[in-house]
Short mmCIF file of C-alpha atoms and ligand atoms in Angstrom, two decimals:
data_model
loop_
_atom_site.label_atom_id
_atom_site.label_comp_id
_atom_site.label_asym_id
_atom_site.label_seq_id
_atom_site.Cartn_x
_atom_site.Cartn_y
_atom_site.Cartn_z
CA MET A 9 3.84 -10.06 -17.36
CA SER A 10 2.90 -8.02 -14.33
CA ARG A 11 -0.71 -7.63 -13.19
CA ASN A 12 -2.34 -4.22 -13.06
CA ILE A 13 -3.88 -3.35 -9.69
CA ILE A 14 -6.78 -0.91 -9.80
CA VAL A 15 -6.34 2.02 -7.39
CA PHE A 16 -9.67 3.18 -5.98
CA ASP A 17 -9.07 6.37 -4.03
CA THR A 18 -11.55 7.22 -1.30
CA THR A 19 -9.82 10.29 0.18
CA LEU A 20 -12.85 12.40 -0.71
CA ARG A 21 -15.34 9.97 0.85
CA ASP A 22 -13.95 7.74 3.63
CA GLY A 23 -11.05 10.16 4.17
CA GLU A 24 -13.24 13.23 4.31
CA GLN A 25 -15.67 11.45 6.64
CA ALA A 26 -13.00 11.35 9.38
CA PRO A 27 -13.26 13.92 12.17
CA GLY A 28 -11.32 17.05 11.34
CA CYS A 29 -10.80 16.09 7.67
CA GLY A 30 -13.74 18.01 6.18
CA MET A 31 -13.12 19.87 2.92
CA ASN A 32 -15.18 22.45 1.10
CA VAL A 33 -16.15 21.96 -2.52
CA ARG A 34 -13.26 24.05 -3.90
CA GLU A 35 -10.79 22.03 -1.88
CA LYS A 36 -12.41 18.79 -3.02
CA LEU A 37 -12.11 19.89 -6.65
CA GLU A 38 -8.41 20.63 -6.16
CA VAL A 39 -7.86 17.24 -4.57
CA ALA A 40 -9.82 15.54 -7.37
CA LYS A 41 -7.65 17.33 -9.98
CA LYS A 42 -4.56 16.11 -8.20
CA LEU A 43 -5.89 12.53 -7.97
CA GLU A 44 -6.56 12.58 -11.69
CA LYS A 45 -3.00 13.76 -12.30
CA LEU A 46 -1.71 11.10 -9.95
CA GLY A 47 -3.42 8.54 -12.19
CA VAL A 48 -5.81 6.83 -9.78
CA ASP A 49 -8.32 4.62 -11.60
CA VAL A 50 -11.34 5.49 -9.49
CA ILE A 51 -12.11 8.57 -7.42
CA GLU A 52 -14.81 7.96 -4.83
CA ALA A 53 -16.05 11.54 -4.70
CA GLY A 54 -18.56 11.30 -1.85
CA PHE A 55 -21.81 9.93 -0.47
CA PRO A 56 -24.46 12.01 -2.29
CA ALA A 57 -27.46 10.96 -0.19
CA SER A 58 -25.70 12.00 3.02
CA SER A 59 -26.16 15.76 2.44
CA SER A 60 -26.95 18.26 -0.28
CA GLY A 61 -23.40 19.58 0.07
CA ASP A 62 -22.00 16.12 -0.66
CA LEU A 63 -24.32 15.71 -3.64
CA ASP A 64 -23.17 19.07 -5.03
CA SER A 65 -19.50 18.28 -4.63
CA VAL A 66 -19.83 14.86 -6.27
CA LYS A 67 -21.67 16.59 -9.12
CA ALA A 68 -18.92 19.20 -9.48
CA ILE A 69 -16.17 16.56 -9.44
CA ALA A 70 -18.05 14.31 -11.89
CA GLY A 71 -18.38 17.25 -14.29
CA MET A 72 -14.67 18.06 -14.11
CA VAL A 73 -12.81 14.73 -14.07
CA LYS A 74 -12.14 13.22 -17.48
CA ASN A 75 -9.56 10.48 -17.05
CA CYS A 76 -10.80 8.41 -14.15
CA THR A 77 -13.97 6.74 -13.08
CA VAL A 78 -15.92 8.77 -10.53
CA ALA A 79 -17.82 6.76 -7.91
CA GLY A 80 -20.64 7.80 -5.58
CA LEU A 81 -21.44 5.76 -2.48
CA CYS A 82 -25.02 4.71 -1.69
CA ARG A 83 -26.79 2.51 0.81
CA CYS A 84 -28.95 -0.26 -0.63
CA GLY A 85 -32.08 1.77 -1.25
CA GLU A 86 -33.61 3.52 -4.24
CA ALA A 87 -33.39 7.03 -2.72
CA ASP A 88 -29.64 6.66 -2.16
CA VAL A 89 -29.05 5.25 -5.63
CA ASP A 90 -31.14 8.09 -7.11
CA ALA A 91 -29.05 10.72 -5.30
CA ALA A 92 -25.81 9.11 -6.49
CA ARG A 93 -26.94 8.74 -10.08
CA GLU A 94 -28.10 12.34 -10.13
CA ALA A 95 -24.71 13.45 -8.81
CA LEU A 96 -22.91 11.38 -11.44
CA THR A 97 -25.04 12.46 -14.42
CA HIS A 98 -22.16 14.27 -16.09
CA ALA A 99 -19.41 11.82 -15.24
CA GLU A 100 -17.43 10.53 -18.22
CA SER A 101 -17.15 7.16 -16.49
CA PRO A 102 -19.57 6.84 -13.53
CA ARG A 103 -19.67 4.08 -10.91
CA LEU A 104 -22.48 3.44 -8.44
CA HIS A 105 -21.06 1.95 -5.25
CA VAL A 106 -23.74 0.30 -3.13
CA PHE A 107 -23.00 -1.16 0.29
CA LEU A 108 -24.70 -3.19 2.96
CA ALA A 109 -23.32 -4.66 6.18
CA THR A 110 -23.07 -8.46 6.30
CA SER A 111 -21.60 -9.27 9.73
CA PRO A 112 -23.84 -10.78 12.42
CA ILE A 113 -23.22 -7.85 14.78
CA HIS A 114 -24.16 -5.23 12.15
CA LEU A 115 -27.16 -7.21 10.91
CA GLU A 116 -28.54 -7.77 14.40
CA TYR A 117 -27.82 -4.45 16.12
CA LYS A 118 -27.55 -1.88 13.36
CA LEU A 119 -29.78 -3.09 10.55
CA LYS A 120 -32.06 -5.42 12.58
CA MET A 121 -32.25 -7.65 9.55
CA THR A 122 -31.85 -11.34 8.79
CA PRO A 123 -29.08 -12.46 6.42
CA GLU A 124 -31.76 -13.55 3.91
CA ALA A 125 -33.36 -10.09 3.92
CA ALA A 126 -29.93 -8.47 3.55
CA LEU A 127 -29.14 -10.62 0.52
CA GLU A 128 -32.47 -9.74 -1.04
CA GLN A 129 -31.93 -6.02 -0.41
CA ALA A 130 -28.40 -6.10 -1.84
CA VAL A 131 -29.57 -7.83 -5.02
CA ALA A 132 -32.50 -5.41 -5.42
CA ALA A 133 -30.18 -2.41 -5.01
CA VAL A 134 -27.65 -3.72 -7.52
CA LYS A 135 -30.44 -4.44 -10.02
CA TYR A 136 -31.84 -0.95 -9.50
CA ALA A 137 -28.42 0.70 -9.84
CA LYS A 138 -27.73 -1.34 -12.95
CA LYS A 139 -30.71 0.28 -14.71
CA PHE A 140 -28.81 3.56 -14.73
CA CYS A 141 -25.15 2.61 -14.74
CA ASN A 142 -23.25 -0.36 -16.07
CA ASP A 143 -20.40 0.01 -13.60
CA VAL A 144 -21.82 -1.09 -10.24
CA GLU A 145 -19.73 -2.03 -7.21
CA PHE A 146 -21.11 -3.84 -4.20
CA SER A 147 -19.42 -3.64 -0.78
CA ALA A 148 -20.16 -6.02 2.07
CA GLU A 149 -19.52 -3.73 5.02
CA ASP A 150 -17.66 -5.49 7.87
CA ALA A 151 -17.07 -8.41 5.49
CA PHE A 152 -14.06 -9.70 7.37
CA ARG A 153 -16.13 -10.32 10.51
CA SER A 154 -18.92 -11.89 8.45
CA ASP A 155 -19.57 -15.57 7.87
CA PRO A 156 -17.43 -16.41 4.80
CA ASP A 157 -20.20 -18.64 3.39
CA PHE A 158 -22.63 -15.72 3.61
CA VAL A 159 -20.15 -13.37 1.94
CA ARG A 160 -19.72 -15.90 -0.91
CA ALA A 161 -23.49 -16.20 -1.24
CA ILE A 162 -24.11 -12.45 -1.33
CA PHE A 163 -21.16 -11.82 -3.69
CA GLY A 164 -22.43 -14.59 -6.02
CA ALA A 165 -25.94 -13.10 -5.97
CA VAL A 166 -24.87 -9.50 -6.64
CA ILE A 167 -22.53 -10.61 -9.44
CA GLU A 168 -25.47 -12.46 -10.96
CA ALA A 169 -27.46 -9.19 -10.60
CA GLY A 170 -24.77 -7.30 -12.53
CA ALA A 171 -22.15 -6.03 -10.04
CA LEU A 172 -18.82 -5.68 -11.84
CA THR A 173 -16.80 -5.26 -8.64
CA VAL A 174 -17.31 -6.89 -5.25
CA ASN A 175 -15.53 -5.27 -2.33
CA PHE A 176 -14.38 -7.11 0.79
CA PRO A 177 -13.77 -4.52 3.53
CA ASP A 178 -12.10 -4.98 6.87
CA THR A 179 -14.26 -2.14 8.17
CA VAL A 180 -12.97 -2.22 11.75
CA GLY A 181 -9.31 -3.03 11.02
CA TYR A 182 -9.44 -6.39 12.81
CA ALA A 183 -7.72 -8.69 10.32
CA LEU A 184 -4.13 -9.89 10.36
CA PRO A 185 -2.26 -10.07 7.06
CA GLY A 186 -1.89 -13.86 6.81
CA GLU A 187 -5.52 -14.63 7.58
CA PHE A 188 -6.80 -11.71 5.49
CA GLY A 189 -4.87 -12.96 2.45
CA GLU A 190 -6.15 -16.50 2.95
CA ARG A 191 -9.73 -15.26 3.36
CA VAL A 192 -9.49 -13.22 0.17
CA ARG A 193 -8.20 -16.26 -1.71
CA SER A 194 -10.87 -18.62 -0.39
CA ILE A 195 -13.73 -16.19 -1.06
CA ARG A 196 -12.42 -15.37 -4.53
CA GLU A 197 -11.90 -18.99 -5.48
CA ARG A 198 -15.24 -20.21 -4.20
CA THR A 199 -17.65 -17.44 -5.15
CA PRO A 200 -19.89 -18.44 -8.05
CA GLY A 201 -19.42 -16.17 -11.10
CA MET A 202 -16.27 -14.49 -9.65
CA GLU A 203 -14.65 -14.62 -13.10
CA LYS A 204 -17.20 -11.99 -14.25
CA ALA A 205 -16.28 -9.45 -11.55
CA ARG A 206 -13.28 -7.79 -9.96
CA PHE A 207 -12.33 -8.49 -6.38
CA SER A 208 -11.61 -5.41 -4.28
CA VAL A 209 -10.40 -4.86 -0.71
CA HIS A 210 -10.88 -1.92 1.62
CA CYS A 211 -8.81 -1.99 4.80
CA HIS A 212 -8.93 0.15 7.91
CA ASN A 213 -5.92 0.78 10.09
CA ASP A 214 -7.07 0.17 13.67
CA LEU A 215 -4.17 -2.23 14.30
CA GLY A 216 -1.81 -0.41 11.94
CA LEU A 217 -2.18 -3.24 9.40
CA ALA A 218 -4.28 -1.66 6.63
CA VAL A 219 -1.43 -1.54 4.12
CA ALA A 220 -0.10 -4.97 5.09
CA ASN A 221 -3.59 -6.45 4.72
CA SER A 222 -4.12 -4.75 1.34
CA ILE A 223 -0.79 -6.11 0.12
CA ALA A 224 -1.65 -9.60 1.41
CA ALA A 225 -4.90 -9.34 -0.54
CA ILE A 226 -3.03 -8.39 -3.71
CA GLN A 227 -0.78 -11.41 -3.24
CA ASN A 228 -3.90 -13.50 -3.00
CA GLY A 229 -5.48 -12.25 -6.18
CA ALA A 230 -7.29 -8.99 -5.31
CA ASP A 231 -7.69 -6.79 -8.39
CA GLN A 232 -8.52 -3.49 -6.69
CA VAL A 233 -7.36 -1.72 -3.52
CA GLU A 234 -9.33 1.05 -1.84
CA CYS A 235 -7.10 3.58 -0.12
CA THR A 236 -6.57 7.24 0.74
CA ILE A 237 -3.82 9.82 0.47
CA ASN A 238 -1.84 9.98 3.74
CA GLY A 239 -4.04 7.13 4.98
CA ILE A 240 -6.69 9.54 6.27
CA GLY A 241 -10.05 8.03 7.14
CA GLU A 242 -12.41 6.87 9.88
CA ARG A 243 -10.69 6.37 13.28
CA ALA A 244 -7.09 5.22 12.64
CA GLY A 245 -7.61 5.76 8.93
CA ASN A 246 -7.67 3.76 5.72
CA ALA A 247 -4.85 2.02 3.87
CA SER A 248 -2.41 4.63 2.64
CA LEU A 249 -2.30 4.94 -1.15
CA GLU A 250 1.32 6.04 -1.29
CA GLU A 251 2.53 3.14 0.84
CA ILE A 252 0.73 0.51 -1.23
CA VAL A 253 1.88 2.04 -4.51
CA MET A 254 5.51 2.36 -3.44
CA ALA A 255 5.59 -1.13 -1.92
CA LEU A 256 4.43 -2.55 -5.25
CA ARG A 257 6.91 -0.38 -7.14
CA VAL A 258 9.98 -0.86 -4.95
CA ARG A 259 9.33 -4.64 -4.64
CA LYS A 260 8.13 -5.20 -8.19
CA ASP A 261 10.56 -8.11 -8.31
CA PHE A 262 8.50 -9.80 -5.59
CA PHE A 263 4.92 -8.87 -6.41
CA GLY A 264 4.88 -8.81 -10.20
CA ALA A 265 2.05 -6.29 -9.90
CA GLU A 266 1.88 -2.59 -10.67
CA THR A 267 -0.46 0.37 -10.76
CA ARG A 268 -1.11 3.22 -13.22
CA ILE A 269 -0.01 5.75 -10.60
CA ASP A 270 2.49 8.44 -11.58
CA ALA A 271 4.54 8.21 -8.40
CA THR A 272 6.19 11.57 -9.04
CA GLN A 273 2.85 13.17 -8.07
CA ILE A 274 2.69 11.46 -4.68
CA TYR A 275 4.46 14.11 -2.62
CA ALA A 276 2.38 16.96 -4.05
CA ALA A 277 -0.84 15.00 -3.47
CA SER A 278 0.17 14.31 0.11
CA ARG A 279 1.01 17.97 0.76
CA LEU A 280 -2.25 19.13 -0.82
CA VAL A 281 -4.41 16.79 1.27
CA SER A 282 -2.55 17.76 4.42
CA GLN A 283 -2.98 21.46 3.64
CA VAL A 284 -6.68 21.36 2.80
CA THR A 285 -7.64 19.15 5.75
CA GLY A 286 -5.24 20.77 8.19
CA VAL A 287 -4.19 17.27 9.26
CA LYS A 288 -0.43 17.09 9.46
CA VAL A 289 1.49 14.08 8.23
CA GLN A 290 3.46 12.48 11.07
CA PRO A 291 7.18 13.14 10.50
CA ASN A 292 8.14 9.46 10.44
CA LYS A 293 5.26 8.40 8.16
CA ALA A 294 6.48 5.99 5.47
CA VAL A 295 7.05 7.52 2.02
CA VAL A 296 5.72 11.05 2.61
CA GLY A 297 6.75 11.96 6.18
CA GLU A 298 9.16 14.86 6.61
CA ASN A 299 11.84 12.45 7.88
CA ALA A 300 11.27 9.71 5.31
CA PHE A 301 14.44 10.74 3.48
CA ALA A 302 16.30 12.50 6.31
CA HIS A 303 19.55 10.92 7.46
CA GLU A 304 20.66 12.10 10.86
CA ALA A 305 23.33 9.64 11.95
CA GLY A 306 26.80 10.45 10.64
CA ILE A 307 27.42 6.93 9.45
CA HIS A 308 24.17 7.01 7.44
CA GLN A 309 24.97 10.45 5.99
CA HIS A 310 28.38 9.22 4.92
CA GLY A 311 26.84 6.17 3.24
CA VAL A 312 24.15 8.17 1.45
CA LEU A 313 26.69 10.67 0.16
CA ALA A 314 28.84 7.84 -1.20
CA ASN A 315 25.82 6.07 -2.72
CA PRO A 316 22.17 6.92 -1.86
CA ALA A 317 21.21 3.25 -2.24
CA THR A 318 23.16 2.42 0.95
CA TYR A 319 20.26 3.66 3.08
CA GLU A 320 17.52 4.62 0.60
CA ILE A 321 15.32 2.02 -1.07
CA MET A 322 13.65 4.71 -3.20
CA THR A 323 14.75 8.20 -4.13
CA PRO A 324 13.00 11.36 -2.96
CA GLU A 325 12.66 12.33 -6.64
CA SER A 326 10.75 9.11 -7.38
CA ILE A 327 7.83 10.42 -5.30
CA GLY A 328 8.22 13.97 -6.60
CA ILE A 329 10.25 15.67 -3.89
CA PRO A 330 12.11 18.28 -5.94
CA LYS A 331 15.86 17.78 -6.04
CA ASN A 332 16.70 21.39 -6.58
CA ARG A 333 16.05 23.19 -3.31
CA MET A 334 16.83 26.63 -4.81
CA VAL A 335 14.94 29.35 -2.99
CA LEU A 336 13.34 32.26 -4.80
CA GLY A 337 13.79 35.91 -3.83
CA LYS A 338 12.69 39.40 -4.78
CA HIS A 339 14.54 39.33 -8.12
CA SER A 340 12.93 36.10 -9.29
CA GLY A 341 10.51 36.50 -12.17
CA LYS A 342 7.22 34.91 -13.13
CA HIS A 343 8.88 32.16 -15.18
CA ALA A 344 11.07 31.07 -12.27
CA LEU A 345 7.98 31.07 -10.06
CA ALA A 346 5.96 29.01 -12.55
CA ASP A 347 8.85 26.52 -12.93
CA ARG A 348 9.21 26.17 -9.19
CA LEU A 349 5.47 25.65 -8.71
CA ALA A 350 5.54 22.99 -11.42
CA ASP A 351 8.52 21.29 -9.70
CA LEU A 352 6.41 21.19 -6.58
CA GLY A 353 3.57 19.56 -8.52
CA LEU A 354 1.50 22.73 -8.19
CA SER A 355 0.63 23.45 -11.79
CA VAL A 356 -1.51 26.57 -11.83
CA ASP A 357 -3.45 28.25 -14.64
CA THR A 358 -2.45 31.70 -15.91
CA GLU A 359 -4.97 33.54 -13.76
CA THR A 360 -3.84 31.75 -10.60
CA LEU A 361 -0.18 32.30 -11.49
CA GLU A 362 -0.85 36.05 -11.66
CA LYS A 363 -2.40 35.97 -8.19
CA VAL A 364 0.41 33.87 -6.72
CA PHE A 365 2.98 36.14 -8.34
CA VAL A 366 1.50 39.26 -6.74
CA ALA A 367 1.49 37.51 -3.33
CA PHE A 368 5.02 36.23 -3.95
CA LYS A 369 6.33 39.74 -4.73
CA ASP A 370 4.66 41.05 -1.61
CA LEU A 371 6.22 38.31 0.48
CA SER A 372 9.68 38.64 -1.04
CA ASP A 373 9.66 42.31 0.00
CA LYS A 374 9.26 41.18 3.60
CA LYS A 375 11.36 38.05 3.49
CA LYS A 376 14.73 37.55 1.75
CA ALA A 377 14.30 33.93 0.73
CA VAL A 378 10.94 32.47 -0.25
CA SER A 379 10.96 28.72 0.41
CA ASP A 380 9.00 25.87 -1.20
CA ARG A 381 6.70 25.77 1.84
CA ASP A 382 5.99 29.50 1.44
CA LEU A 383 5.10 28.98 -2.22
CA GLU A 384 2.88 26.06 -1.40
CA ALA A 385 1.06 28.21 1.15
CA LEU A 386 0.62 31.05 -1.35
CA ALA A 387 -0.78 28.65 -3.96
CA MET A 388 -3.19 27.21 -1.37
CA ASP A 389 -4.54 30.69 -0.68
CA THR A 390 -5.90 30.79 -4.23
CA ILE A 391 -8.36 27.94 -3.67
CA GLN A 392 -10.57 29.65 -1.19
CA ILE A 393 -14.32 29.98 -1.23
CA PRO A 394 -15.70 33.34 -2.51
CA GLU A 395 -15.55 35.87 0.32
CA THR A 396 -18.75 36.95 2.04
CA TRP A 397 -16.62 39.02 4.40
CA LYS A 398 -13.42 40.73 3.31
CA LEU A 399 -10.81 41.99 5.73
CA ASP A 400 -10.29 45.71 5.38
CA HIS A 401 -8.05 46.49 8.34
CA TRP A 402 -7.31 45.41 11.88
CA ALA A 403 -5.36 46.46 14.96
CA VAL A 404 -4.68 44.89 18.35
CA ASN A 405 -3.50 46.27 21.64
CA THR A 406 -2.14 44.00 24.27
CA GLY A 407 0.18 43.97 27.25
CA SER A 408 0.55 42.55 30.74
CA ALA A 409 -0.88 45.67 32.41
CA LEU A 410 -3.54 46.63 29.88
CA GLY A 411 -5.49 43.56 28.89
CA ALA A 412 -6.24 43.06 25.22
CA SER A 413 -8.47 44.74 22.69
CA GLY A 414 -8.98 44.22 19.01
CA THR A 415 -10.33 46.47 16.27
CA ILE A 416 -11.48 45.11 12.96
CA ARG A 417 -13.22 46.46 9.89
CA LEU A 418 -14.88 43.99 7.55
CA VAL A 419 -16.55 44.68 4.21
CA HIS A 420 -19.55 42.53 3.29
CA LYS A 421 -19.94 41.36 -0.33
CA ASP A 422 -22.92 43.70 -0.67
CA GLY A 423 -20.50 46.62 -0.18
CA SER A 424 -21.49 47.59 3.37
CA ALA A 425 -18.72 47.90 5.95
CA ARG A 426 -18.68 47.35 9.72
CA LYS A 427 -16.07 48.22 12.28
CA LEU A 428 -15.92 47.06 15.89
CA VAL A 429 -13.61 47.31 18.88
CA THR A 430 -13.84 44.50 21.45
CA LEU A 431 -12.05 43.52 24.60
CA GLY A 432 -10.94 39.95 24.99
CA ASP A 433 -8.91 37.39 26.81
CA GLY A 434 -5.85 38.08 24.63
CA PRO A 435 -5.63 39.78 21.23
CA ILE A 436 -6.84 36.80 19.17
CA ASP A 437 -9.83 36.26 21.42
CA ALA A 438 -10.68 39.98 21.17
CA ILE A 439 -10.50 40.03 17.41
CA PHE A 440 -12.40 36.75 16.90
CA LEU A 441 -15.14 38.07 19.23
CA ALA A 442 -15.33 41.26 17.18
CA ILE A 443 -15.72 39.19 14.00
CA ASN A 444 -18.50 37.13 15.60
CA HIS A 445 -20.35 40.30 16.60
CA ILE A 446 -20.07 41.71 13.09
CA ILE A 447 -21.26 38.57 11.31
CA GLY A 448 -23.97 37.88 13.93
CA LYS A 449 -22.95 34.25 14.53
CA SER A 450 -20.88 32.58 17.22
CA PRO A 451 -19.37 29.39 15.88
CA GLU A 452 -17.39 27.27 18.28
CA LEU A 453 -13.65 27.41 17.76
CA GLU A 454 -12.71 23.73 17.75
CA LEU A 455 -9.10 24.13 16.73
CA TYR A 456 -6.69 27.01 16.57
CA GLU A 457 -3.19 26.03 15.62
CA ILE A 458 -0.33 28.26 14.69
CA GLY A 459 3.11 27.30 13.42
CA ALA A 460 6.06 28.65 11.49
CA ILE A 461 6.33 27.48 7.90
CA THR A 462 10.11 27.54 7.94
CA GLY A 463 12.68 28.32 10.60
CA GLY A 464 13.81 31.82 11.61
CA SER A 465 12.00 34.86 12.96
CA ALA A 466 11.16 36.09 9.41
CA SER A 467 9.26 32.87 8.76
CA GLN A 468 5.61 33.06 7.76
CA GLY A 469 3.13 32.10 10.45
CA GLU A 470 0.63 29.52 9.27
CA THR A 471 -2.68 29.34 11.11
CA MET A 472 -5.25 26.59 10.90
CA VAL A 473 -8.68 26.96 12.45
CA LYS A 474 -11.66 24.66 12.59
CA ILE A 475 -15.06 26.05 13.56
CA ALA A 476 -18.37 24.34 14.19
CA LEU A 477 -21.97 25.53 14.19
CA ASN A 478 -25.03 23.33 14.72
CA GLY A 479 -23.02 20.16 14.20
CA ARG A 480 -21.37 21.30 10.94
CA ARG A 481 -17.68 22.07 10.59
CA TRP A 482 -15.49 24.30 8.44
CA ASN A 483 -11.75 24.82 8.12
CA GLY A 484 -9.75 27.90 7.37
CA ARG A 485 -6.05 28.38 6.92
CA ALA A 486 -3.87 31.34 6.09
CA VAL A 487 -0.29 32.46 6.14
CA SER A 488 1.31 35.80 6.83
CA THR A 489 4.58 37.12 8.17
CA ASP A 490 2.40 38.54 10.98
CA VAL A 491 0.86 35.84 13.17
CA VAL A 492 -2.10 37.98 14.22
CA GLU A 493 -2.91 38.65 10.59
CA SER A 494 -2.59 34.95 9.66
CA SER A 495 -4.95 34.15 12.56
CA ILE A 496 -7.53 36.70 11.41
CA LYS A 497 -7.32 35.54 7.81
CA ALA A 498 -7.63 31.88 8.76
CA TYR A 499 -10.66 32.61 10.95
CA LEU A 500 -12.25 34.62 8.17
CA ALA A 501 -11.56 31.85 5.64
CA ALA A 502 -13.47 29.43 7.88
CA ILE A 503 -16.25 32.01 8.39
CA ASN A 504 -16.50 32.53 4.62
CA ALA A 505 -16.67 28.75 4.04
CA MET A 506 -19.46 28.60 6.64
CA GLU A 507 -21.41 31.53 5.13
CA TRP A 508 -21.07 30.03 1.67
CA ASP A 509 -22.31 26.64 2.81
CA LEU A 510 -25.17 28.09 4.86
CA ALA A 511 -26.26 30.03 1.79
CA GLY A 512 -26.41 26.71 -0.09
CA GLY A 513 -23.08 27.14 -1.88
CA ARG A 514 -24.22 30.39 -3.43
CA GLY A 515 -23.02 32.91 -0.87
O1 KIV B 8 -15.20 0.57 5.73
C1 KIV B 8 -16.15 0.24 5.02
O2 KIV B 8 -16.70 -0.87 5.11
C2 KIV B 8 -16.64 1.21 4.05
C3 KIV B 8 -17.65 0.73 3.06
C4 KIV B 8 -18.75 1.71 2.89
C5 KIV B 8 -16.97 0.41 1.76
O3 KIV B 8 -16.17 2.33 4.02
ZN1 ZN B 9 -14.21 2.40 5.10
#
């Protein structure tokens, strides 16, 4: 009989914490919906004590998710536990995840604490959390670089205090698979009371070994793996969910372990996370990269045509890449659109389908063939924050002799309208400056990236922007067959996310 491995997804916490991976609450809700559909066991929705925005998004996710446990991270202190329990009040199955560093370097330089005091604090926090929630997880941050005897002692003590899961992170991605596996086994086998709790691992990818280490841990008895979609996370990222899941699935013969994951949702989850964070998946990334199933060499193509198993150890369909690459056009109806969206793992409600259909009709008037990527982009446009500023119209003038100017008219949600003409260092600069003047704020433009969704000059331009103001960051993305328009819309999407946040999520 094969063992079930618990998949603890931390895309919305450790993943979101990574620079450039911020998501707004709407985007987080979409990702949480997708994770639920994917069948993860636990969604770590955020770190509620870290900001009111994080608390609100954990609350919103906890109120929506029905089929998985929702976890909130907290440091070992009552205020943090209180914030997390408040955020999880409406969760069907809540988990309080408390953590404390255990390595000598963290204890001495970060916490300025003795090991004895750390053990006491961890036990007190678990006992406090346990008053409100049966499902408590304790993580020993930087556990791999900690004294194994101390990790056993602290794990034994927190299990005694009621922790149902103990997590052994390789916080800095320092471990090598063989030694990590051995360490997991020796800690598991020699921790008092370990039979009453689950053993979890949480690996970072600084040496590119996060998945290998997680797999080594599973081979050595770990019950839970903590991971993220596309492997996003602090620095080089966390262990990638899709790689762990597919390794266990493809080599079931070897591991005798499986997960509850519906692998056919993997591709859609990967695309969604990439779209909402604006972080592209590297083309040669295992499982979900654009080239993961591309066969360039003639000899490979010949083999795959004769029998896909010659060069493919899993099929594209097994991770949800639709087989039928039929493109839609101006004569396609709403049913065809809904079917195609469902094939892409983008199931939308009736109201959203109406919106996507209107945008699809508009696009198919401009473009003969509407591709999967176009549809994905149209569906993404429906998960934006309510608009404080709506685009009414715009115009740009540019040329080598003239310099550039931009004109824009925006309508505020209170109904008032403002129009401005500005000169700039190029048309985009002119128009972004005009927007800044109108809204009365000058966020820093940290990223402005423009690309074509598909090939050809009729392709839609997709723009991604990241802006920052007073240390906070917001993303915006948009598509249009006109690149200036996609730039304006992306900038405005980021501005609207900023306005909404600055108004406390009530803009
Ligand atoms: O990497 C780490 O140690 C963490 C803990 C908070 C679980 O993210
Ligand atoms: Zn981490």
